[in-house]
Coordinates of C-alpha atoms in Angstrom, one line a residue:
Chain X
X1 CA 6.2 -7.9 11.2
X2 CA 8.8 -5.4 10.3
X3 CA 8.9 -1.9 11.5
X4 CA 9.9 1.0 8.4
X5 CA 11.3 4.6 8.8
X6 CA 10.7 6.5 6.4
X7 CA 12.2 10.3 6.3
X8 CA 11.6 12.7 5.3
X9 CA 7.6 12.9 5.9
X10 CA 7.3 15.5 3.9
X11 CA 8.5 18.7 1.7
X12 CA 8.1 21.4 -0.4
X13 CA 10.4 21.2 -3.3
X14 CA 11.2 23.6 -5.9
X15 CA 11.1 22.7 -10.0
X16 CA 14.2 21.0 -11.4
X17 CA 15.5 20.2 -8.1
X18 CA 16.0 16.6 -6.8
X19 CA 14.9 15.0 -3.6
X20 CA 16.3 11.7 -1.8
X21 CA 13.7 9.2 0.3
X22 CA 15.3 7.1 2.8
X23 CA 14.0 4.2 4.1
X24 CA 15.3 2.0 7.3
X25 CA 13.8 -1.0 8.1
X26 CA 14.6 -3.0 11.9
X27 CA 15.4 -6.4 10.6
X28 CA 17.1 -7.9 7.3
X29 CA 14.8 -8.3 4.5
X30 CA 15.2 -9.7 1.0
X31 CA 12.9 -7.7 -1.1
X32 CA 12.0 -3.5 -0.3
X33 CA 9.7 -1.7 -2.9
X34 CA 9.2 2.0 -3.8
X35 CA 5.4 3.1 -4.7
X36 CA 4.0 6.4 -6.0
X37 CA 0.6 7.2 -4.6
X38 CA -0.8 10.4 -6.5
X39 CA -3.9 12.6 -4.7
X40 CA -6.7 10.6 -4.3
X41 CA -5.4 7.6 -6.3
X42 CA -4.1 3.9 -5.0
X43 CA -0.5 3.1 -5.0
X44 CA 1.4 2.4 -8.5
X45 CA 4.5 0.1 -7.9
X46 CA 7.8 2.2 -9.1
X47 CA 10.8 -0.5 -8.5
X48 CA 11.6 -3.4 -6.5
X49 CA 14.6 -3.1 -5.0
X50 CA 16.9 -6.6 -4.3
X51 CA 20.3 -6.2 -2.2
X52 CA 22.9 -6.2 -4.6
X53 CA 21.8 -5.9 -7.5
X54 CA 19.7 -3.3 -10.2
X55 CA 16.3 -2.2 -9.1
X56 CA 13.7 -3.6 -11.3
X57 CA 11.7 -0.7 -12.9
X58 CA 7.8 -0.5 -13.9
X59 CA 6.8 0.0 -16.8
X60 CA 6.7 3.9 -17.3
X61 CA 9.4 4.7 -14.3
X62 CA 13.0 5.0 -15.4
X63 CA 16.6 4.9 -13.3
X64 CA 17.5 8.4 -14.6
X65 CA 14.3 9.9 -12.9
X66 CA 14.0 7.5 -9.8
X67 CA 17.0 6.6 -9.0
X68 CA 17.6 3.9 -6.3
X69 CA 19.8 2.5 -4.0
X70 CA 20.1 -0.7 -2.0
X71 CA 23.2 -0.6 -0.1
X72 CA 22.5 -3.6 2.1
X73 CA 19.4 -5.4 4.1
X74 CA 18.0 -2.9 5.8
X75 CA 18.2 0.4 4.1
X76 CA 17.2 1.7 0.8
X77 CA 16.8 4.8 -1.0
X78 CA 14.8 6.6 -3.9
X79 CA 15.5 9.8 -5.8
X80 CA 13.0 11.9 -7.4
X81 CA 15.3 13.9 -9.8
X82 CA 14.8 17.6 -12.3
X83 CA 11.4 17.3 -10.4
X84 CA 8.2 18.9 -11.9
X85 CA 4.7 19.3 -10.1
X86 CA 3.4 16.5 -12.3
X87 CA 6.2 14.7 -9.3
X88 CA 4.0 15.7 -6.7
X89 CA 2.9 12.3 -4.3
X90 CA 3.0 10.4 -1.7
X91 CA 6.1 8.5 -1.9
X92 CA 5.6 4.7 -0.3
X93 CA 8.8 2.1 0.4
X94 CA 7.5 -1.1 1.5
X95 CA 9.0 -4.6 2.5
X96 CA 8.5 -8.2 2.1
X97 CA 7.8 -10.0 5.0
X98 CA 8.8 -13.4 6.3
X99 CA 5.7 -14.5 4.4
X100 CA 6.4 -13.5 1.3
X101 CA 3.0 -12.7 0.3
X102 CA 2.8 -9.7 3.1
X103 CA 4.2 -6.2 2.5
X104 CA 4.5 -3.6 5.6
X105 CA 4.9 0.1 4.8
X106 CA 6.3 3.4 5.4
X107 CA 4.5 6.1 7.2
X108 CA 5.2 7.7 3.2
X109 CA 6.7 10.9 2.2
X110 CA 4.8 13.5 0.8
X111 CA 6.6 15.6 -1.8
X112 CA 4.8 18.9 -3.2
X113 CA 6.6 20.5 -6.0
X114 CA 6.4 23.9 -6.9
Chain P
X1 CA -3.1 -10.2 -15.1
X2 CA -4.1 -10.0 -11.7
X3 CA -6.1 -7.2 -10.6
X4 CA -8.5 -6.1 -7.4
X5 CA -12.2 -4.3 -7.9
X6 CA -12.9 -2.4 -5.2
X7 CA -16.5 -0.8 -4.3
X8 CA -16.6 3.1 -4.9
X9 CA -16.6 5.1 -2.8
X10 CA -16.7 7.5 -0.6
X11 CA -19.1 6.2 2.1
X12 CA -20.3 8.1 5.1
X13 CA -21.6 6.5 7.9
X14 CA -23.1 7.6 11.6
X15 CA -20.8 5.9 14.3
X16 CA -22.2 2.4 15.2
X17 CA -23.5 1.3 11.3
X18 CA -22.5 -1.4 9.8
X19 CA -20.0 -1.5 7.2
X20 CA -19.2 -3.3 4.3
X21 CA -17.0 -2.2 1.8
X22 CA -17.2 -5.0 -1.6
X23 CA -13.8 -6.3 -2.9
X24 CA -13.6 -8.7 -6.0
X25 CA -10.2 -10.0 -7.2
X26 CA -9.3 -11.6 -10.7
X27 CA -6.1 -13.9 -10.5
X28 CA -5.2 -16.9 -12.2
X29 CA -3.7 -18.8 -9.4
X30 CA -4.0 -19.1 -5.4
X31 CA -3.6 -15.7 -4.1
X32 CA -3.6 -14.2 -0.7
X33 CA -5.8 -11.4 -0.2
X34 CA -5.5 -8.3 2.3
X35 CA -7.1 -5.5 3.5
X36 CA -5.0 -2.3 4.3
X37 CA -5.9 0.9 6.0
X38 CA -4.5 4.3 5.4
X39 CA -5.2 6.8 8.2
X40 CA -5.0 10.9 7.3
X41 CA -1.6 11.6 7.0
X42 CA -0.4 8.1 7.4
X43 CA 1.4 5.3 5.8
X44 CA -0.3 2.0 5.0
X45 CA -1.5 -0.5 7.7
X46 CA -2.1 -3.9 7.3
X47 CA -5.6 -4.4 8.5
X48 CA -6.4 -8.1 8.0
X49 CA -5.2 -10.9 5.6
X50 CA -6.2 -14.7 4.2
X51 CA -4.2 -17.4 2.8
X52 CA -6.7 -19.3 1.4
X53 CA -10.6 -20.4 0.1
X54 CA -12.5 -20.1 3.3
X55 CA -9.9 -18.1 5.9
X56 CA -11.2 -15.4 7.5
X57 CA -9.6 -12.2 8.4
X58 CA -10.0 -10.4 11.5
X59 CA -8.3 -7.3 13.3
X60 CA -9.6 -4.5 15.1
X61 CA -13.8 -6.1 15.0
X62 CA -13.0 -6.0 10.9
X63 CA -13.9 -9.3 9.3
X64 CA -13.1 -10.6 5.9
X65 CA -13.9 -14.0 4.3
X66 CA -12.2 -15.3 1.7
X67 CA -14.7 -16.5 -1.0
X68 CA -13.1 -18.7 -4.1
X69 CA -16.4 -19.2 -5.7
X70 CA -17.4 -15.4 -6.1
X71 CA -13.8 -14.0 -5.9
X72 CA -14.5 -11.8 -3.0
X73 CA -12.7 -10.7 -0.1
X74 CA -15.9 -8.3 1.2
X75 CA -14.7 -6.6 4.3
X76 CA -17.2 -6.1 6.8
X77 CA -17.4 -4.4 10.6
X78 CA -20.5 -4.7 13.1
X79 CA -20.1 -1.2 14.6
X80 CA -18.4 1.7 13.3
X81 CA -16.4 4.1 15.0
X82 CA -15.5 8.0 14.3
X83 CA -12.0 6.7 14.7
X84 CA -12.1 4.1 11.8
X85 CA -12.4 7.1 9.6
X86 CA -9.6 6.3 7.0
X87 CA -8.8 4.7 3.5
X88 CA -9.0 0.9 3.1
X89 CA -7.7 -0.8 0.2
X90 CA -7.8 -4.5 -0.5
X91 CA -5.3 -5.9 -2.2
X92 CA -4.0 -9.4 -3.2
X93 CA -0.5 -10.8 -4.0
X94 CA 0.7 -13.9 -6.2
X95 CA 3.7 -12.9 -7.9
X96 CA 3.2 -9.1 -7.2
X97 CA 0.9 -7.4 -4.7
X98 CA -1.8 -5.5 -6.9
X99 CA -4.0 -3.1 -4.7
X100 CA -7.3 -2.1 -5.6
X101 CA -8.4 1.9 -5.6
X102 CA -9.2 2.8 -2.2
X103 CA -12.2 3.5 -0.6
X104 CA -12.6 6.2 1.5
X105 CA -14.9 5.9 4.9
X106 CA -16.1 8.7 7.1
X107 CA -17.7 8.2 10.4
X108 CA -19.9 11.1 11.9
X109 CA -20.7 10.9 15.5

């Protein structure tokens, strides 16, 4: 299994402002996602993100809002930018594991804006 | 596409029921299925998983069967505790991992 760390856990943003997630996982791994989870709802698959190369969006997720980076194996990160309280989730990176089929999670960040 | 239907909920329960929360799963190949649990204020945990027709899932005295002929992965535990209070969601994956909506459990002592 593979061990995520996800900061920050949480915070209070303010409208129009922007807010960067980062993710660290222990071991090299191939394939990391972002998710969106809103109150009360299941998780909604933003972007994969591959090592080298553009992160695949979702259909109704865009770079200019989430931005995302994936500098090497083991780190990544997503930007919530000009946030708006529609914005406000938990925010999930997950990563493939050595079965492919498996994901492991983030402990989330939870993002309120005001 | 793919997708998971998961049983309503939320279900309340007195500590030591039995549980069974009903998961069905469209797919047009051979996926795997999983349960994950989402604790207050947590991340996502992965509970349980199945390869294939027949497996069964166990973790924690949580039991799931994988059952090709009805699609379902149903997951099941003989005795609750206050503790498994949470949010499970089953999910599969083929070529993407498609979760269903979460049901929430609460145990009462």
């Amino acid at each position: 299994s593979a061990v995520i760390s996800q900061k920050p856990s949480r915070d209070i943003c303010q409208r129009g402002t922007s807010l960067t997630i980062q993710c660290q996982v222990d071991s090299q791994v191939t394939m990391m996602f972002w998710y969106r989870q809103q109150p009360g709802q299941s998780l909604t698959l933003i972007a994969t993100a591959n090592q080298g190369s553009e992160a695949t969006y979702e259909s109704g997720f865009v770079i200019d809002k989430f931005p995302i980076s994936r500098p090497n194996l083991t780190f990544s990160t997503l930007t919530v930018s000009n946030m708006s309280p529609e914005d406000s989730s938990i925010y999930l990176c997950s990563c493939q594991g050595e079965s492919k089929n498996i994901q492991y999670f983030g402990a989330g960040t939870r993002l309120s804006v005001l | 596409g793919d997708s998971v239907t998961q049983m309503e909920g939320p279900v309340t329960l007195s500590e030591e029921a039995f549980l069974t929360i009903n998961c069905t799963y469209t797919a047009t190949g051979y996926p795997s299925l999983f349960w994950y649990v989402q604790y207050p204020g947590e991340g996502l945990q992965l509970l349980l998983k199945a390869t294939k027709a027949d497996d069964k899932g166990s973790n924690k005295g949580f039991e799931a069967t994988y059952r090709k002929e009805t699609t379902s992965f149903h997951l099941e535990k003989g005795s609750v505790q206050v503790s498994d209070s949470a949010v499970y969601f089953c999910a599969l994956s083929e070529y993407d991992m498609r979760f269903g909506a979460g049901t929430r459990l609460t145990v009462k002592p």
